[in-house]
PDB file of C-alpha atoms in Angstrom:
ATOM      1  CA  MET F 182      30.583  -8.643 -28.433  1.00  0.00           C
ATOM      2  CA  VAL F 183      32.815  -8.878 -25.330  1.00  0.00           C
ATOM      3  CA  LYS F 184      31.695  -6.530 -22.586  1.00  0.00           C
ATOM      4  CA  GLU F 185      34.557  -4.530 -21.022  1.00  0.00           C
ATOM      5  CA  VAL F 186      35.096  -5.342 -17.411  1.00  0.00           C
ATOM      6  CA  ARG F 187      36.686  -2.388 -15.500  1.00  0.00           C
ATOM      7  CA  SER F 188      38.151  -2.490 -12.009  1.00  0.00           C
ATOM      8  CA  PRO F 189      36.641  -0.500  -9.158  1.00  0.00           C
ATOM      9  CA  ASP F 190      39.739   1.712  -9.162  1.00  0.00           C
ATOM     10  CA  ALA F 191      39.282   2.539 -12.894  1.00  0.00           C
ATOM     11  CA  LEU F 192      35.518   3.364 -12.343  1.00  0.00           C
ATOM     12  CA  ASP F 193      36.369   5.586  -9.317  1.00  0.00           C
ATOM     13  CA  PHE F 194      39.142   7.363 -11.425  1.00  0.00           C
ATOM     14  CA  GLU F 195      36.671   8.101 -14.214  1.00  0.00           C
ATOM     15  CA  ARG F 196      33.950   9.398 -11.739  1.00  0.00           C
ATOM     16  CA  LYS F 197      36.382  11.710 -10.024  1.00  0.00           C
ATOM     17  CA  MET F 198      37.765  13.104 -13.387  1.00  0.00           C
ATOM     18  CA  ARG F 199      34.247  13.626 -14.719  1.00  0.00           C
ATOM     19  CA  GLU F 200      33.487  15.564 -11.614  1.00  0.00           C
ATOM     20  CA  SER F 201      36.760  17.579 -12.091  1.00  0.00           C
ATOM     21  CA  ILE F 202      35.699  18.390 -15.682  1.00  0.00           C
ATOM     22  CA  VAL F 203      32.407  19.779 -14.539  1.00  0.00           C
ATOM     23  CA  GLU F 204      34.165  21.802 -11.867  1.00  0.00           C
ATOM     24  CA  SER F 205      36.736  23.039 -14.223  1.00  0.00           C
ATOM     25  CA  ALA F 206      34.064  24.183 -16.690  1.00  0.00           C
ATOM     26  CA  GLU F 207      32.403  26.150 -13.921  1.00  0.00           C
ATOM     27  CA  ALA F 208      35.700  27.655 -12.947  1.00  0.00           C
ATOM     28  CA  LEU F 209      36.444  28.739 -16.455  1.00  0.00           C
ATOM     29  CA  ASN F 210      32.968  30.286 -16.686  1.00  0.00           C
ATOM     30  CA  GLU F 211      33.784  32.383 -13.577  1.00  0.00           C
ATOM     31  CA  SER F 212      37.368  33.167 -14.520  1.00  0.00           C
ATOM     32  CA  GLY F 213      36.698  36.276 -16.583  1.00  0.00           C
ATOM     33  CA  VAL F 214      37.997  34.908 -19.969  1.00  0.00           C
ATOM     34  CA  ASP F 215      36.348  36.246 -23.010  1.00  0.00           C
ATOM     35  CA  PHE F 216      35.082  34.638 -26.192  1.00  0.00           C
ATOM     36  CA  ALA F 217      37.052  35.637 -29.358  1.00  0.00           C
ATOM     37  CA  THR F 218      37.583  34.368 -32.775  1.00  0.00           C
ATOM     38  CA  PHE F 219      41.092  33.307 -33.741  1.00  0.00           C
ATOM     39  CA  ASP F 220      41.707  36.807 -35.126  1.00  0.00           C
ATOM     40  CA  ASP F 221      41.084  38.444 -31.800  1.00  0.00           C
ATOM     41  CA  SER F 222      42.491  35.871 -29.455  1.00  0.00           C
ATOM     42  CA  ARG F 223      44.751  36.984 -26.555  1.00  0.00           C
ATOM     43  CA  CYS F 224      46.790  35.707 -23.683  1.00  0.00           C
ATOM     44  CA  ASN F 225      49.048  36.474 -20.734  1.00  0.00           C
ATOM     45  CA  PRO F 226      52.395  37.182 -22.526  1.00  0.00           C
ATOM     46  CA  GLN F 227      54.234  36.121 -19.280  1.00  0.00           C
ATOM     47  CA  PHE F 228      53.266  32.431 -19.828  1.00  0.00           C
ATOM     48  CA  TRP F 229      51.872  32.250 -23.491  1.00  0.00           C
ATOM     49  CA  THR F 230      52.740  33.530 -26.876  1.00  0.00           C
ATOM     50  CA  ARG F 231      49.923  34.345 -29.447  1.00  0.00           C
ATOM     51  CA  THR F 232      50.809  32.947 -32.889  1.00  0.00           C
ATOM     52  CA  GLU F 233      49.889  34.280 -36.305  1.00  0.00           C
ATOM     53  CA  ILE F 234      46.913  31.911 -36.575  1.00  0.00           C
ATOM     54  CA  GLY F 235      45.606  32.978 -33.120  1.00  0.00           C
ATOM     55  CA  GLY F 236      46.838  30.075 -31.251  1.00  0.00           C
ATOM     56  CA  LEU F 237      48.425  30.235 -27.824  1.00  0.00           C
ATOM     57  CA  GLN F 238      51.850  28.664 -27.510  1.00  0.00           C
ATOM     58  CA  LEU F 239      53.379  27.925 -23.968  1.00  0.00           C
ATOM     59  CA  ASN F 240      56.494  29.874 -23.514  1.00  0.00           C
ATOM     60  CA  ALA F 241      59.747  28.052 -23.236  1.00  0.00           C
ATOM     61  CA  GLY F 242      60.605  27.245 -19.648  1.00  0.00           C
ATOM     62  CA  VAL F 243      57.121  27.590 -18.336  1.00  0.00           C
ATOM     63  CA  GLU F 244      55.658  24.413 -16.739  1.00  0.00           C
ATOM     64  CA  PRO F 245      52.431  23.330 -18.387  1.00  0.00           C
ATOM     65  CA  THR F 246      50.563  23.320 -15.162  1.00  0.00           C
ATOM     66  CA  VAL F 247      51.445  26.900 -14.521  1.00  0.00           C
ATOM     67  CA  GLY F 248      50.395  28.035 -17.917  1.00  0.00           C
ATOM     68  CA  ILE F 249      46.931  26.184 -17.686  1.00  0.00           C
ATOM     69  CA  LYS F 250      46.262  27.387 -14.125  1.00  0.00           C
ATOM     70  CA  ASP F 251      47.048  30.987 -15.100  1.00  0.00           C
ATOM     71  CA  ILE F 252      44.154  30.994 -17.488  1.00  0.00           C
ATOM     72  CA  PHE F 253      41.831  30.361 -14.422  1.00  0.00           C
ATOM     73  CA  ARG F 254      43.667  32.722 -12.324  1.00  0.00           C
ATOM     74  CA  ASN F 255      43.979  35.738 -14.661  1.00  0.00           C
ATOM     75  CA  GLY F 256      41.133  35.012 -17.046  1.00  0.00           C
ATOM     76  CA  HIS F 257      40.645  38.769 -17.967  1.00  0.00           C
ATOM     77  CA  LEU F 258      43.946  38.456 -19.902  1.00  0.00           C
ATOM     78  CA  TYR F 259      42.632  35.702 -22.167  1.00  0.00           C
ATOM     79  CA  ALA F 260      40.182  35.325 -24.990  1.00  0.00           C
ATOM     80  CA  PHE F 261      39.678  32.357 -27.358  1.00  0.00           C
ATOM     81  CA  GLU F 262      36.922  30.471 -29.197  1.00  0.00           C
ATOM     82  CA  CYS F 263      34.859  27.602 -27.806  1.00  0.00           C
ATOM     83  CA  ALA F 264      36.818  24.458 -29.029  1.00  0.00           C
ATOM     84  CA  THR F 265      39.939  25.891 -27.368  1.00  0.00           C
ATOM     85  CA  ALA F 266      37.945  26.422 -24.129  1.00  0.00           C
ATOM     86  CA  MET F 267      36.939  22.722 -24.117  1.00  0.00           C
ATOM     87  CA  VAL F 268      40.549  21.608 -24.389  1.00  0.00           C
ATOM     88  CA  ILE F 269      41.487  23.950 -21.516  1.00  0.00           C
ATOM     89  CA  VAL F 270      38.796  22.602 -19.270  1.00  0.00           C
ATOM     90  CA  MET F 271      40.007  19.110 -19.947  1.00  0.00           C
ATOM     91  CA  TYR F 272      43.579  19.960 -19.286  1.00  0.00           C
ATOM     92  CA  ARG F 273      42.825  21.462 -15.940  1.00  0.00           C
ATOM     93  CA  ALA F 274      40.726  18.389 -15.037  1.00  0.00           C
ATOM     94  CA  THR F 275      43.628  16.183 -16.104  1.00  0.00           C
ATOM     95  CA  ILE F 276      46.050  18.102 -13.770  1.00  0.00           C
ATOM     96  CA  GLU F 277      43.600  17.378 -10.860  1.00  0.00           C
ATOM     97  CA  ALA F 278      43.340  13.762 -11.827  1.00  0.00           C
ATOM     98  CA  ILE F 279      46.878  12.725 -12.481  1.00  0.00           C
ATOM     99  CA  GLY F 280      48.700  15.344 -10.392  1.00  0.00           C
ATOM    100  CA  GLU F 281      51.056  18.235 -11.440  1.00  0.00           C
ATOM    101  CA  GLU F 282      54.261  16.207 -11.714  1.00  0.00           C
ATOM    102  CA  ALA F 283      52.711  13.665 -14.180  1.00  0.00           C
ATOM    103  CA  PHE F 284      50.951  16.462 -16.161  1.00  0.00           C
ATOM    104  CA  ASN F 285      54.244  18.276 -16.501  1.00  0.00           C
ATOM    105  CA  GLN F 286      55.961  15.172 -17.561  1.00  0.00           C
ATOM    106  CA  TYR F 287      53.597  14.069 -20.290  1.00  0.00           C
ATOM    107  CA  PHE F 288      51.938  17.287 -21.474  1.00  0.00           C
ATOM    108  CA  LYS F 289      54.852  19.328 -22.688  1.00  0.00           C
ATOM    109  CA  ASP F 290      55.013  22.134 -25.268  1.00  0.00           C
ATOM    110  CA  LEU F 291      51.265  22.839 -25.107  1.00  0.00           C
ATOM    111  CA  PHE F 292      49.664  24.723 -27.948  1.00  0.00           C
ATOM    112  CA  LEU F 293      46.093  25.956 -27.598  1.00  0.00           C
ATOM    113  CA  TRP F 294      44.181  26.280 -30.911  1.00  0.00           C
ATOM    114  CA  ASP F 295      40.936  24.976 -32.102  1.00  0.00           C
ATOM    115  CA  TRP F 296      40.723  21.213 -31.372  1.00  0.00           C
ATOM    116  CA  ASN F 297      44.537  20.797 -31.292  1.00  0.00           C
ATOM    117  CA  TYR F 298      45.542  18.945 -28.218  1.00  0.00           C
ATOM    118  CA  ASP F 299      48.341  16.855 -26.742  1.00  0.00           C
ATOM    119  CA  GLU F 300      48.268  13.295 -27.819  1.00  0.00           C
ATOM    120  CA  ASN F 301      48.267  12.035 -24.250  1.00  0.00           C
ATOM    121  CA  LEU F 302      44.768  13.361 -23.684  1.00  0.00           C
ATOM    122  CA  ARG F 303      43.348  10.787 -26.176  1.00  0.00           C
ATOM    123  CA  LEU F 304      39.890  12.112 -26.743  1.00  0.00           C
ATOM    124  CA  ILE F 305      37.257   9.369 -27.503  1.00  0.00           C
ATOM    125  CA  THR F 306      34.233  10.093 -29.645  1.00  0.00           C
ATOM    126  CA  ASN F 307      30.784   8.469 -28.871  1.00  0.00           C
ATOM    127  CA  TYR F 308      27.848   8.598 -31.279  1.00  0.00           C
ATOM    128  CA  ASN F 309      24.765   8.028 -29.106  1.00  0.00           C
ATOM    129  CA  LYS F 310      23.650  11.166 -27.344  1.00  0.00           C
ATOM    130  CA  GLU F 311      21.288   9.141 -25.071  1.00  0.00           C
ATOM    131  CA  LEU F 312      24.502   7.686 -23.418  1.00  0.00           C
ATOM    132  CA  THR F 313      26.005  11.202 -22.775  1.00  0.00           C
ATOM    133  CA  GLN F 314      27.376  11.658 -19.195  1.00  0.00           C
ATOM    134  CA  ARG F 315      28.440  14.526 -16.892  1.00  0.00           C
ATOM    135  CA  GLY F 316      31.768  15.861 -18.121  1.00  0.00           C
ATOM    136  CA  ASP F 317      31.305  14.882 -21.784  1.00  0.00           C
ATOM    137  CA  VAL F 318      31.769  17.486 -24.456  1.00  0.00           C
ATOM    138  CA  VAL F 319      28.679  17.739 -26.824  1.00  0.00           C
ATOM    139  CA  TYR F 320      28.128  19.863 -29.956  1.00  0.00           C
ATOM    140  CA  PHE F 321      25.065  21.985 -30.866  1.00  0.00           C
ATOM    141  CA  LYS F 322      25.111  22.369 -34.599  1.00  0.00           C
ATOM    142  CA  ASN F 323      23.617  25.412 -36.442  1.00  0.00           C
ATOM    143  CA  PRO F 324      23.307  24.161 -40.062  1.00  0.00           C
ATOM    144  CA  ASP F 325      21.844  27.342 -41.413  1.00  0.00           C
ATOM    145  CA  HIS F 326      24.119  29.917 -39.728  1.00  0.00           C
ATOM    146  CA  ALA F 327      24.771  33.281 -41.239  1.00  0.00           C
ATOM    147  CA  PRO F 328      27.813  32.889 -43.559  1.00  0.00           C
ATOM    148  CA  SER F 329      29.184  36.208 -42.356  1.00  0.00           C
ATOM    149  CA  LYS F 330      29.365  34.854 -38.828  1.00  0.00           C
ATOM    150  CA  PRO F 331      31.136  31.560 -38.960  1.00  0.00           C
ATOM    151  CA  GLU F 332      31.645  31.616 -35.165  1.00  0.00           C
ATOM    152  CA  TRP F 333      27.880  30.890 -35.006  1.00  0.00           C
ATOM    153  CA  GLN F 334      28.042  27.586 -36.914  1.00  0.00           C
ATOM    154  CA  GLY F 335      27.614  25.779 -33.634  1.00  0.00           C
ATOM    155  CA  GLU F 336      28.472  25.621 -29.863  1.00  0.00           C
ATOM    156  CA  ASN F 337      30.804  23.191 -28.196  1.00  0.00           C
ATOM    157  CA  ALA F 338      29.579  22.506 -24.601  1.00  0.00           C
ATOM    158  CA  ILE F 339      30.384  20.455 -21.638  1.00  0.00           C
ATOM    159  CA  LYS F 340      27.423  18.654 -19.988  1.00  0.00           C
ATOM    160  CA  LEU F 341      27.086  19.674 -16.356  1.00  0.00           C
ATOM    161  CA  GLU F 342      23.704  18.061 -15.440  1.00  0.00           C
ATOM    162  CA  ASN F 343      20.873  16.354 -17.455  1.00  0.00           C
ATOM    163  CA  ASP F 344      20.000  19.620 -19.261  1.00  0.00           C
ATOM    164  CA  LEU F 345      22.626  22.016 -18.065  1.00  0.00           C
ATOM    165  CA  PHE F 346      25.720  22.829 -20.186  1.00  0.00           C
ATOM    166  CA  TYR F 347      28.639  25.203 -20.153  1.00  0.00           C
ATOM    167  CA  GLY F 348      29.296  26.847 -23.586  1.00  0.00           C
ATOM    168  CA  HIS F 349      32.186  29.387 -23.837  1.00  0.00           C
ATOM    169  CA  GLY F 350      30.750  32.623 -24.859  1.00  0.00           C
ATOM    170  CA  ILE F 351      27.140  31.619 -23.820  1.00  0.00           C
ATOM    171  CA  GLY F 352      27.819  30.435 -20.234  1.00  0.00           C
ATOM    172  CA  ILE F 353      26.107  27.903 -18.132  1.00  0.00           C
ATOM    173  CA  THR F 354      22.491  27.278 -19.311  1.00  0.00           C
ATOM    174  CA  THR F 355      20.041  24.805 -20.767  1.00  0.00           C
ATOM    175  CA  GLY F 356      20.228  23.113 -24.163  1.00  0.00           C
ATOM    176  CA  GLU F 357      17.030  25.006 -25.172  1.00  0.00           C
ATOM    177  CA  ILE F 358      18.677  28.477 -24.563  1.00  0.00           C
ATOM    178  CA  ILE F 359      21.751  27.381 -26.433  1.00  0.00           C
ATOM    179  CA  ILE F 360      19.629  26.376 -29.394  1.00  0.00           C
ATOM    180  CA  ASP F 361      17.614  29.635 -29.192  1.00  0.00           C
ATOM    181  CA  SER F 362      20.928  31.632 -29.157  1.00  0.00           C
ATOM    182  CA  LEU F 363      22.117  29.889 -32.248  1.00  0.00           C
ATOM    183  CA  ASN F 364      18.876  30.207 -34.069  1.00  0.00           C
ATOM    184  CA  GLN F 365      19.186  33.976 -33.686  1.00  0.00           C
ATOM    185  CA  GLU F 366      22.217  33.841 -35.931  1.00  0.00           C
ATOM    186  CA  ARG F 367      20.756  31.898 -38.850  1.00  0.00           C
ATOM    187  CA  VAL F 368      20.392  33.264 -42.442  1.00  0.00           C
ATOM    188  CA  TYR F 369      17.391  35.578 -42.867  1.00  0.00           C
ATOM    189  CA  GLY F 370      14.205  33.666 -43.279  1.00  0.00           C
ATOM    190  CA  SER F 371      15.529  30.265 -42.314  1.00  0.00           C
ATOM    191  CA  ASP F 372      13.321  27.959 -40.252  1.00  0.00           C
ATOM    192  CA  ILE F 373      16.042  25.206 -39.891  1.00  0.00           C
ATOM    193  CA  SER F 374      16.673  25.020 -36.284  1.00  0.00           C
ATOM    194  CA  ALA F 375      20.042  24.352 -34.464  1.00  0.00           C
ATOM    195  CA  TYR F 376      20.161  21.066 -32.685  1.00  0.00           C
ATOM    196  CA  LEU F 377      22.282  18.787 -30.314  1.00  0.00           C
ATOM    197  CA  THR F 378      24.204  16.333 -32.418  1.00  0.00           C
ATOM    198  CA  ASP F 379      24.710  12.684 -31.526  1.00  0.00           C
ATOM    199  CA  GLU F 380      28.424  13.030 -31.041  1.00  0.00           C
ATOM    200  CA  SER F 381      30.166  13.504 -27.690  1.00  0.00           C
ATOM    201  CA  VAL F 382      33.711  13.192 -26.667  1.00  0.00           C
ATOM    202  CA  HIS F 383      35.715  12.508 -23.367  1.00  0.00           C
ATOM    203  CA  PRO F 384      39.168  11.758 -22.494  1.00  0.00           C
ATOM    204  CA  ASP F 385      40.541   8.126 -22.393  1.00  0.00           C
ATOM    205  CA  PHE F 386      40.155   7.664 -18.662  1.00  0.00           C
ATOM    206  CA  ASN F 387      41.854   4.327 -18.674  1.00  0.00           C
ATOM    207  CA  TYR F 388      44.926   5.732 -20.316  1.00  0.00           C
ATOM    208  CA  LEU F 389      45.029   8.764 -18.085  1.00  0.00           C
ATOM    209  CA  GLN F 390      44.891   6.495 -15.129  1.00  0.00           C
ATOM    210  CA  ARG F 391      48.000   4.739 -16.366  1.00  0.00           C
ATOM    211  CA  LEU F 392      49.757   8.145 -16.761  1.00  0.00           C
ATOM    212  CA  SER F 393      48.952   8.891 -13.063  1.00  0.00           C
ATOM    213  CA  ALA F 394      50.393   5.529 -12.126  1.00  0.00           C
ATOM    214  CA  GLY F 395      53.564   6.141 -13.990  1.00  0.00           C
ATOM    215  CA  THR F 396      53.163   3.019 -16.224  1.00  0.00           C
ATOM    216  CA  VAL F 397      53.606   4.805 -19.624  1.00  0.00           C
ATOM    217  CA  LEU F 398      56.985   6.017 -20.652  1.00  0.00           C
ATOM    218  CA  PRO F 399      57.070   9.617 -21.920  1.00  0.00           C
ATOM    219  CA  ALA F 400      58.740   8.701 -25.188  1.00  0.00           C
ATOM    220  CA  ALA F 401      58.193   9.787 -28.776  1.00  0.00           C
ATOM    221  CA  ASN F 402      56.842   6.275 -29.563  1.00  0.00           C
ATOM    222  CA  ASN F 403      53.793   6.907 -27.413  1.00  0.00           C
ATOM    223  CA  ARG F 404      51.828   8.416 -30.234  1.00  0.00           C
ATOM    224  CA  SER F 405      48.526   6.735 -29.756  1.00  0.00           C
ATOM    225  CA  TYR F 406      45.861   9.453 -29.924  1.00  0.00           C
ATOM    226  CA  ARG F 407      42.410  10.374 -31.249  1.00  0.00           C
ATOM    227  CA  TYR F 408      40.923  13.470 -32.784  1.00  0.00           C
ATOM    228  CA  THR F 409      37.370  14.431 -32.953  1.00  0.00           C
ATOM    229  CA  VAL F 410      35.176  16.714 -35.155  1.00  0.00           C
ATOM    230  CA  CYS F 411      33.617  19.186 -32.862  1.00  0.00           C
ATOM    231  CA  SER F 412      34.578  22.709 -33.803  1.00  0.00           C
ATOM    232  CA  ARG F 413      32.631  25.889 -33.938  1.00  0.00           C
ATOM    233  CA  ILE F 414      34.948  27.834 -36.062  1.00  0.00           C
ATOM    234  CA  GLY F 415      36.584  26.336 -39.131  1.00  0.00           C
ATOM    235  CA  SER F 416      35.309  22.805 -38.890  1.00  0.00           C
ATOM    236  CA  ARG F 417      38.170  20.328 -39.110  1.00  0.00           C
ATOM    237  CA  ASN F 418      38.463  16.639 -39.828  1.00  0.00           C
ATOM    238  CA  TYR F 419      40.991  14.673 -37.794  1.00  0.00           C
ATOM    239  CA  ILE F 420      42.098  11.008 -38.255  1.00  0.00           C
ATOM    240  CA  TYR F 421      43.196   8.925 -35.253  1.00  0.00           C
ATOM    241  CA  LYS F 422      45.692   6.119 -35.315  1.00  0.00           C
ATOM    242  CA  ILE F 423      46.256   3.475 -32.503  1.00  0.00           C
TER     243      ILE F 423
END
């Protein structure tokens, strides 16, 4: 196996973006946004339109950076589930990492819903939780959740520290508390505990660095993207192509 050798600039870009993901998670936690299932999602109609399936479509003529930043500025107007929250956090961190001009150029026509995300984010999945780092998105699975409460089938969370996570709807807390919260929503009599899965995801930092440098053309041919399985409501399978 050939070990990847990365430049100091690439490593510095990743470090700074991971820190921005952590800061963005903390900012969303403090923004006043609410947790809601798709049926009860809401948004600021000045910038977003709620669709029939509960997704949030960026209004025509609104710059993507403006729409994302309004979620953090006017959080009380917004409500969505945890997978959507994870994507929003990574969008804000991407704005900080590549700049507003590049984000508006590459991340057009945003649609926030579940794990739907712009192809230029390029999420990468890892399968060893021992290698999880700050800024990674992890998943706490609740295999015996109450069928009447599908929103409790698990919790998407961003790793902030060694055992400190941000989960939308739960807040910033430890893994043990997240698991305890999920265990309160199991089927009656179950003793099967929720647990932290092996999977984690993070953006393709190398690719985003290229976007920040303007070395990728914003054309329809640039459709290299990855999807992941990490949803709390309505688990979805996505296939990625390169």
